[in-house]
GROMACS .gro file of C-alpha atoms in nm:
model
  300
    1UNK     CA    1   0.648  -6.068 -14.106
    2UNK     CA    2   0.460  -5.992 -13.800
    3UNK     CA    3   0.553  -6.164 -13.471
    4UNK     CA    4   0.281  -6.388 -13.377
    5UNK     CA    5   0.200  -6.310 -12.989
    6UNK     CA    6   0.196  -6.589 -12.721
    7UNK     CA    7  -0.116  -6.747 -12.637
    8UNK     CA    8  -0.242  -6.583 -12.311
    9UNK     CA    9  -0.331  -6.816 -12.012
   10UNK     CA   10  -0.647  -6.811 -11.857
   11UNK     CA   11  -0.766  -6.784 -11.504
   12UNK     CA   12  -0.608  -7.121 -11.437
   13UNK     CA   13  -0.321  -7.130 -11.661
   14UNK     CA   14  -0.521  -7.271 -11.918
   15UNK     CA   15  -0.383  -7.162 -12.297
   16UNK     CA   16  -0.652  -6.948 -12.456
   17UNK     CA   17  -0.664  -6.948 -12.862
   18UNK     CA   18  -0.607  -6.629 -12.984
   19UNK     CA   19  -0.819  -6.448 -13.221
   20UNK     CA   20  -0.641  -6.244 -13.535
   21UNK     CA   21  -0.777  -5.995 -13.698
   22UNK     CA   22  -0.854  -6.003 -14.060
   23UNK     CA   23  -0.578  -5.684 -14.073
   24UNK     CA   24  -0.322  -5.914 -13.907
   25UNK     CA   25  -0.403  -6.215 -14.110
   26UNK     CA   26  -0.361  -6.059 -14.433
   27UNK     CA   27  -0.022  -5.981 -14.356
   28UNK     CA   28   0.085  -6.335 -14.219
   29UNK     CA   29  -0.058  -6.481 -14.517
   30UNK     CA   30   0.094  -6.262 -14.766
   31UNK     CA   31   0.423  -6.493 -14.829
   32UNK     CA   32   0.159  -6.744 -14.870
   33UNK     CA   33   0.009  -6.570 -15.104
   34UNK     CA   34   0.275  -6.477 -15.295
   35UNK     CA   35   0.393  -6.830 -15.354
   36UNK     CA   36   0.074  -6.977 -15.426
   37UNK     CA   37   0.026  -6.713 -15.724
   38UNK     CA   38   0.362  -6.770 -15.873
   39UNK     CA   39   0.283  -7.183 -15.889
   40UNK     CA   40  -0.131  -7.053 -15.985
   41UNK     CA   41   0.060  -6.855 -16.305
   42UNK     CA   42   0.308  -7.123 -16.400
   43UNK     CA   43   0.075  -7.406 -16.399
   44UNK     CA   44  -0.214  -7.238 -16.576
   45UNK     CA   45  -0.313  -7.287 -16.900
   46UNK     CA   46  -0.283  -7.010 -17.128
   47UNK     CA   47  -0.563  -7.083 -17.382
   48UNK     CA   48  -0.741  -6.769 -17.548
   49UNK     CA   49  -1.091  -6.745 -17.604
   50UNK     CA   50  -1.101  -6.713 -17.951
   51UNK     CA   51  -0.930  -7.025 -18.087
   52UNK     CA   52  -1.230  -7.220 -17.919
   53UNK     CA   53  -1.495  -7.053 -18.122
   54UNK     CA   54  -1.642  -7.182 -18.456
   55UNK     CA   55  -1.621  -6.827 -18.614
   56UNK     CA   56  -1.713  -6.986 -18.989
   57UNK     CA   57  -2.045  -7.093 -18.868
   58UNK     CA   58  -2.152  -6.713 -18.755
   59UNK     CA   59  -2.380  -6.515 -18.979
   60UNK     CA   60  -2.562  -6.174 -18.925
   61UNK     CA   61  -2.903  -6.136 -18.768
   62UNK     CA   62  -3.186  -5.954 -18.892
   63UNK     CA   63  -3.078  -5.614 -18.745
   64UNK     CA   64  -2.743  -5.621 -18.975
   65UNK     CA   65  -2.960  -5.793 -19.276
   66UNK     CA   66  -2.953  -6.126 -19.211
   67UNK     CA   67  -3.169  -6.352 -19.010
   68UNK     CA   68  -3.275  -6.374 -18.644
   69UNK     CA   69  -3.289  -6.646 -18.409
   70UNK     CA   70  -3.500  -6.980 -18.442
   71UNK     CA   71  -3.470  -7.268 -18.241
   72UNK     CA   72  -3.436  -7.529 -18.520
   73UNK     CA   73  -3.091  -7.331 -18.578
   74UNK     CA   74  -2.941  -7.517 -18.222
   75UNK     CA   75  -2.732  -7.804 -18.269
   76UNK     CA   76  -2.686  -7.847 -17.871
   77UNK     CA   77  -2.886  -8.034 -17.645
   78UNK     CA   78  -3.055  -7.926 -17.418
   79UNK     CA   79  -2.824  -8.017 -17.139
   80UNK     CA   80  -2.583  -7.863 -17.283
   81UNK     CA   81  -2.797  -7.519 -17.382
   82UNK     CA   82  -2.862  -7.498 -17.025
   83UNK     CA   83  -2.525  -7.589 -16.889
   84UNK     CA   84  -2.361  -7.308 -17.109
   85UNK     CA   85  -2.615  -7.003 -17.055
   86UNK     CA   86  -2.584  -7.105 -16.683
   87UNK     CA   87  -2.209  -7.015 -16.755
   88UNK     CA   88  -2.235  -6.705 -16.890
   89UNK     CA   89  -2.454  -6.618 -16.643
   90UNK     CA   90  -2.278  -6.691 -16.352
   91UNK     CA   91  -1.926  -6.581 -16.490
   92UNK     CA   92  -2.035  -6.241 -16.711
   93UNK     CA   93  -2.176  -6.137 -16.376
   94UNK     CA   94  -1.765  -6.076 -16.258
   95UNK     CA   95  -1.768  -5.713 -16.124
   96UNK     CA   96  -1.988  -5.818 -15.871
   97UNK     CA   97  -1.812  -6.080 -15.728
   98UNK     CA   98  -1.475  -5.922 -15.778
   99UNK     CA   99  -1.654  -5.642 -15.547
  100UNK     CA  100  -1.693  -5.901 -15.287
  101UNK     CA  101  -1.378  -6.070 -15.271
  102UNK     CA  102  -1.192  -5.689 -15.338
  103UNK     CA  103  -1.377  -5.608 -14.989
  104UNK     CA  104  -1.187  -5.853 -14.785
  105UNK     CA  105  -0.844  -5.852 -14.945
  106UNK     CA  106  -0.604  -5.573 -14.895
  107UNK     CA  107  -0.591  -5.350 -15.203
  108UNK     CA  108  -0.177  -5.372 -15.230
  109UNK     CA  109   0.040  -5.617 -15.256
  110UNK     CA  110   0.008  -6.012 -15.362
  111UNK     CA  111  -0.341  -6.061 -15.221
  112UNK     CA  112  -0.469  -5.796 -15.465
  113UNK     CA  113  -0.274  -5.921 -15.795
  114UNK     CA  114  -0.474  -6.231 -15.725
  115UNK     CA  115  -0.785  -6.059 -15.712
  116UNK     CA  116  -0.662  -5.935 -16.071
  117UNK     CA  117  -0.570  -6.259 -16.173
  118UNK     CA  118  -0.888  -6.438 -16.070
  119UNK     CA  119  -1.134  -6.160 -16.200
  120UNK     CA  120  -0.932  -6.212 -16.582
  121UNK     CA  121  -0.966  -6.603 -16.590
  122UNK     CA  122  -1.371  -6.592 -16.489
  123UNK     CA  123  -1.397  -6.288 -16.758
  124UNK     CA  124  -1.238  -6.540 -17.005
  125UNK     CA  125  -1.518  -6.799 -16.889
  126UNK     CA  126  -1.769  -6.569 -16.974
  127UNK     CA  127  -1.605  -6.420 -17.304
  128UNK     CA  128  -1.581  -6.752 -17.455
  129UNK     CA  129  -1.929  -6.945 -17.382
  130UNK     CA  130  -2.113  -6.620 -17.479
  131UNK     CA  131  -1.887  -6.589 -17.819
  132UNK     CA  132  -2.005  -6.963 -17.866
  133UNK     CA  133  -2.340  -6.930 -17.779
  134UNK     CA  134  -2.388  -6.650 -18.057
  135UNK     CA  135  -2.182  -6.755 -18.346
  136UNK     CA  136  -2.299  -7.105 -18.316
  137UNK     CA  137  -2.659  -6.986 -18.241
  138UNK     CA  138  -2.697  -7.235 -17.978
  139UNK     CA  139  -3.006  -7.050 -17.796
  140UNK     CA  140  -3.202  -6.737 -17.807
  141UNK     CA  141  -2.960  -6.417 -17.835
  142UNK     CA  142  -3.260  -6.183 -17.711
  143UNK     CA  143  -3.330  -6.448 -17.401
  144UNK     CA  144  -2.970  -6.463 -17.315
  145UNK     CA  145  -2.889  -6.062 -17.377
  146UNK     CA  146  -3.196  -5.977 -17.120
  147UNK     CA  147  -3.088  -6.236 -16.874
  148UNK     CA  148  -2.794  -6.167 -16.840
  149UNK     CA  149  -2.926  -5.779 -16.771
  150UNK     CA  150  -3.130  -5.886 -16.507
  151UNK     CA  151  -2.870  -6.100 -16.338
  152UNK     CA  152  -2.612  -5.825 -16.363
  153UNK     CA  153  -2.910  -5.561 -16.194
  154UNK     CA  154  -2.948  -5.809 -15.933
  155UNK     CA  155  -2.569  -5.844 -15.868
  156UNK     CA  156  -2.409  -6.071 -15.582
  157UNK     CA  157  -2.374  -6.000 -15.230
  158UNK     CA  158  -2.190  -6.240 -15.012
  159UNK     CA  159  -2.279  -6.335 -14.674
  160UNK     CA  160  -2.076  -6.193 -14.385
  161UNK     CA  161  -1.771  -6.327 -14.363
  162UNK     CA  162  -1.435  -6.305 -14.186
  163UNK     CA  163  -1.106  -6.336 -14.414
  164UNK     CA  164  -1.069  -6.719 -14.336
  165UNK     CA  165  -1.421  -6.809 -14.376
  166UNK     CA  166  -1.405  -6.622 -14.716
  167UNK     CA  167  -1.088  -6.788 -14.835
  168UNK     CA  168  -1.308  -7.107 -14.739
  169UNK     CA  169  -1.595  -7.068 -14.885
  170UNK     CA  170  -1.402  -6.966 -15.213
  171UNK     CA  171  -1.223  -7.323 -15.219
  172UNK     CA  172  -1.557  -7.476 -15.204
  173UNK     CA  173  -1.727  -7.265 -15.450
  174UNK     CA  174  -1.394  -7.303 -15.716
  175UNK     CA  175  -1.412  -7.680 -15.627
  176UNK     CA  176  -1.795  -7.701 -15.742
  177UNK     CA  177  -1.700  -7.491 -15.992
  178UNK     CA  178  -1.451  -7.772 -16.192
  179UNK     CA  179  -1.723  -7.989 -16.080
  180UNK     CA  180  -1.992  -7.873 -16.300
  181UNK     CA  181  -1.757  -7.805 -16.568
  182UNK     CA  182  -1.602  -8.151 -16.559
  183UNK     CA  183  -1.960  -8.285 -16.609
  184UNK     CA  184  -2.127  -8.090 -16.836
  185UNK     CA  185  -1.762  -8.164 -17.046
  186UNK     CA  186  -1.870  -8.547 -16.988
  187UNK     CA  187  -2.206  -8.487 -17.108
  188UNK     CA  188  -2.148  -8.273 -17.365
  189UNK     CA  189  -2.213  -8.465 -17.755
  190UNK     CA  190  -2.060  -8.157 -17.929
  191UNK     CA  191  -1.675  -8.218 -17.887
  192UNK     CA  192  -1.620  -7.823 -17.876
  193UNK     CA  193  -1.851  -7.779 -17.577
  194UNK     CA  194  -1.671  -8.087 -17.412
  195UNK     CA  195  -1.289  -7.891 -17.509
  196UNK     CA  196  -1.435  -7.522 -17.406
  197UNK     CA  197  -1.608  -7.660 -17.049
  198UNK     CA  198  -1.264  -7.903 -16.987
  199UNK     CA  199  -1.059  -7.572 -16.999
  200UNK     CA  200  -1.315  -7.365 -16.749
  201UNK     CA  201  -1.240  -7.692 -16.537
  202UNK     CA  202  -0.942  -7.656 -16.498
  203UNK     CA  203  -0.913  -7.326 -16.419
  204UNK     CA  204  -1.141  -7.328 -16.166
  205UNK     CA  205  -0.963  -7.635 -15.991
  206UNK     CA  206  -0.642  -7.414 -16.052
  207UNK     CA  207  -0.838  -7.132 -15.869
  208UNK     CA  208  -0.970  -7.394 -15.607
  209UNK     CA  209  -0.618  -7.526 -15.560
  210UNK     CA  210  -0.465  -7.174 -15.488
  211UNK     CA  211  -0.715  -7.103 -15.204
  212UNK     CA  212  -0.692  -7.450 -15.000
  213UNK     CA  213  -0.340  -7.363 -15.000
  214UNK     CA  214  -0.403  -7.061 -14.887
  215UNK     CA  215  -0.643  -7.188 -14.608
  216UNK     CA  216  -0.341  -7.451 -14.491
  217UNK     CA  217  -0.130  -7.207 -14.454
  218UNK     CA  218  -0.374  -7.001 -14.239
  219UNK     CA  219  -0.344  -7.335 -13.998
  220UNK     CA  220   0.000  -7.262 -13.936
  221UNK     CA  221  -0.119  -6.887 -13.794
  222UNK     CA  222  -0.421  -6.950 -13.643
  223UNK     CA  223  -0.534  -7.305 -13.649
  224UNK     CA  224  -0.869  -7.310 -13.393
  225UNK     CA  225  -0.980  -6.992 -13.617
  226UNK     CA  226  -0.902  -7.208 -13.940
  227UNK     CA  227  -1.124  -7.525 -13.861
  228UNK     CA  228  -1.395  -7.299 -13.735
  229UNK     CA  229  -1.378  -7.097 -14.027
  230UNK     CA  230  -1.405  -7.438 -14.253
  231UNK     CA  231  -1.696  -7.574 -14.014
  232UNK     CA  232  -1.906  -7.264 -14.050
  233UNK     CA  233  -1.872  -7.263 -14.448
  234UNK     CA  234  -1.975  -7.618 -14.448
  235UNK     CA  235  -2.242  -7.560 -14.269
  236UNK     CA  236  -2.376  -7.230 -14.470
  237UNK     CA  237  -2.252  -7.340 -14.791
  238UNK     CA  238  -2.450  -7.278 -15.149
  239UNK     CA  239  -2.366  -7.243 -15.465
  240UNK     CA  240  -2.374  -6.932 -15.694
  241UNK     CA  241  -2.754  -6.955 -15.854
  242UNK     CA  242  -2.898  -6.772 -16.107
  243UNK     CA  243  -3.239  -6.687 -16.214
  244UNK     CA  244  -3.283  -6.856 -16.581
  245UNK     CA  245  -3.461  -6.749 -16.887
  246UNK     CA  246  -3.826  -6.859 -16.791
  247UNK     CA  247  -3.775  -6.801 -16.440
  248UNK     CA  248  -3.663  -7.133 -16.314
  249UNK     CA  249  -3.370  -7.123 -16.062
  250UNK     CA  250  -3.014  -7.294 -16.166
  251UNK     CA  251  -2.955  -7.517 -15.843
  252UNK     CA  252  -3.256  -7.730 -15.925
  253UNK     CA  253  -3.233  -7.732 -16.302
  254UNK     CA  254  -2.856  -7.864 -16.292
  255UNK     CA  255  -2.951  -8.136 -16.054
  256UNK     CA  256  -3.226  -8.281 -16.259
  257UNK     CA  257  -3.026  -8.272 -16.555
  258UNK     CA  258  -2.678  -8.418 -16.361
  259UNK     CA  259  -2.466  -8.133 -16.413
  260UNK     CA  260  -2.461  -8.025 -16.050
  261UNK     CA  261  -2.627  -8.197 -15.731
  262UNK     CA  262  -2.597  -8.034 -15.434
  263UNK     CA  263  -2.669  -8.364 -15.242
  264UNK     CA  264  -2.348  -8.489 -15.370
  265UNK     CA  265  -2.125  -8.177 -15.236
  266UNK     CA  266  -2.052  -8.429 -14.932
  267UNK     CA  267  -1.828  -8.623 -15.184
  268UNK     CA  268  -1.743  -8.419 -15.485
  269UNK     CA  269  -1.654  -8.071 -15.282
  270UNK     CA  270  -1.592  -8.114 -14.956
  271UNK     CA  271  -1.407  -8.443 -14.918
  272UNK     CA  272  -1.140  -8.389 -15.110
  273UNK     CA  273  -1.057  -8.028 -14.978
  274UNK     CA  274  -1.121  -8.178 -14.609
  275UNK     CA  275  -0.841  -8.471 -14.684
  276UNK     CA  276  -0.601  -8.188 -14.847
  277UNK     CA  277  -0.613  -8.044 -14.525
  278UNK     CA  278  -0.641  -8.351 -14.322
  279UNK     CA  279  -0.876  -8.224 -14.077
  280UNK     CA  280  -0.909  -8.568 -13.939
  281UNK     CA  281  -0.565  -8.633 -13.829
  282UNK     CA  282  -0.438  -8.240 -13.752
  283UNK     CA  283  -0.308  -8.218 -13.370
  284UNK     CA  284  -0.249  -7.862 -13.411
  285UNK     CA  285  -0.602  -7.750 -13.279
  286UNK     CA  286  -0.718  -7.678 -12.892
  287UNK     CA  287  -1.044  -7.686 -12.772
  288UNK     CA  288  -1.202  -7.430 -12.966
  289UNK     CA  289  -1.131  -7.645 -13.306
  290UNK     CA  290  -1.168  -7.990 -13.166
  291UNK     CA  291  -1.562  -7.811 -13.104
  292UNK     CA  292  -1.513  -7.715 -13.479
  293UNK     CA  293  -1.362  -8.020 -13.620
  294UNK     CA  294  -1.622  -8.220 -13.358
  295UNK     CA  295  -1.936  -7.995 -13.571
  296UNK     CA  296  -1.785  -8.109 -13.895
  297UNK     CA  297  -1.838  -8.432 -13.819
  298UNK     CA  298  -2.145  -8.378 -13.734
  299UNK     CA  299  -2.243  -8.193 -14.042
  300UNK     CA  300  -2.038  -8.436 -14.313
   0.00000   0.00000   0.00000
């Protein structure tokens, strides 16, 4: 591991934080790493795709001689139509956001066997609501093909980020994640839906767990860093959206049908990550995270 220098003194023997590089970072956290993906692999739940799809209800459309879509032929509410093509959406557009996260972790070593490992378990999301979605006929095919087009052309391009901020960001994002799965699973009157989006749930807290941990064990390394990194994601944080099929926008469409308020993040996303890390009691901070932890407060 590398040695972790002292904190210089300032002009008046002050200690000044010191600022790591992402380089430097990724190599103090790799032990973290490491562990965290052995516990992320033995904890998660191997379930496979195609045991959760109804495969005696599927029948050929037109183009194969059978017959195409009509939407007397969806036994899903709408809730539920909308919660699952959201879901494809966001996870079948993968390559984009493995791009981004592949950008900021090292391309060796633990850190990038995660990025493996992460990248499978969202493809799985995607593989199985889609599979659902067109044996069960649950909304338009042709709707849902050229959506998810588009959305792939548009792709996903994260803000600037360092390393910590990233590893941040990506708690929140798992955490809201589980969030709309858990309700849309709670919602849900087909008991299939409710057994598909409880799985996606708990992968995705899985997936949140694994980077909080990571982000306490950055607070051993570089703790003023950490809590600034945590205030500034708080502070800029949004969901993953997507553009629907009729042009409406998914942030505002799951909020008026319950699935996922942002005005509730305070609660459902934040506050439990904020206690894991118990950035209200943490005396491992100087001035430049007492500012952060100080703007948190502010902001929560």
């Amino acid at each position: 591991m590398v040695e972790i220098p002292a904190h210089p003194r300032g002009r008046y023997g002050m200690r000044m934080p010191t600022e790591f590089t992402d380089k430097h970072l990724l190599t103090e956290l790799g032990p973290v790493v490491e562990e965290n993906l052995a516990r992320h692999i033995a904890e998660a739940d191997g379930w496979l795709p195609h045991d959760l799809v109804p495969w005696d209800q599927g029948k050929n459309f037109a183009f194969m001689g059978g017959t195409d879509w009509s939407a007397d032929q969806s036994t899903l509410s709408e809730v539920e139509a909308l919660a699952l093509t959201v879901g494809v959406l966001v996870a079948d557009n993968v390559p984009a956001y493995h791009r981004e996260i592949a950008k900021h972790l090292a391309m060796v070593g633990p850190w990038w066997r995660w990025v493996g490992r992460w990248t499978a378990e969202e493809n799985r999301h995607s593989i199985v609501l889609r599979n659902y979605l067109m044996v069960t006929r649950a909304v338009d095919p042709v709707a849902l093909e050229r959506a998810r087009m588009d959305e792939m052309v548009r792709g996903y391009a994260m803000p600037p980020m360092h390393l910590l901020e990233m590893l941040a960001n990506s708690a929140f994002e798992e955490k809201a994640a589980a969030v709309r799965h858990h309700n849309t699973a709670a919602l849900a009157e087909d008991p299939l839906v409710a057994s598909i989006e409880a799985r996606l749930a708990a992968d995705d807290e899985l997936q949140s767990v694994f980077y909080r941990n990571v982000v306490e064990g950055a607070f051993a390394v570089a703790p003023d860093q950490t809590m600034r990194a945590i205030a500034s994601r708080i502070d800029a944080f949004d969901v993953p959206s997507v553009e629907l099929p009729g042009g409406k926008n998914s942030t505002a469409v799951l909020a008026e049908a319950g699935i996922y308020d942002p005005a509730h993040q305070r609660e459902k996303v934040f506050a439990p990550l904020l206690a894991a890390w118990n950035i209200a009691g943490r005396s491992d901070v100087g001035t430049e995270g007492e500012k952060a932890r100080e703007k948190l407060s502010a902001l929560l």
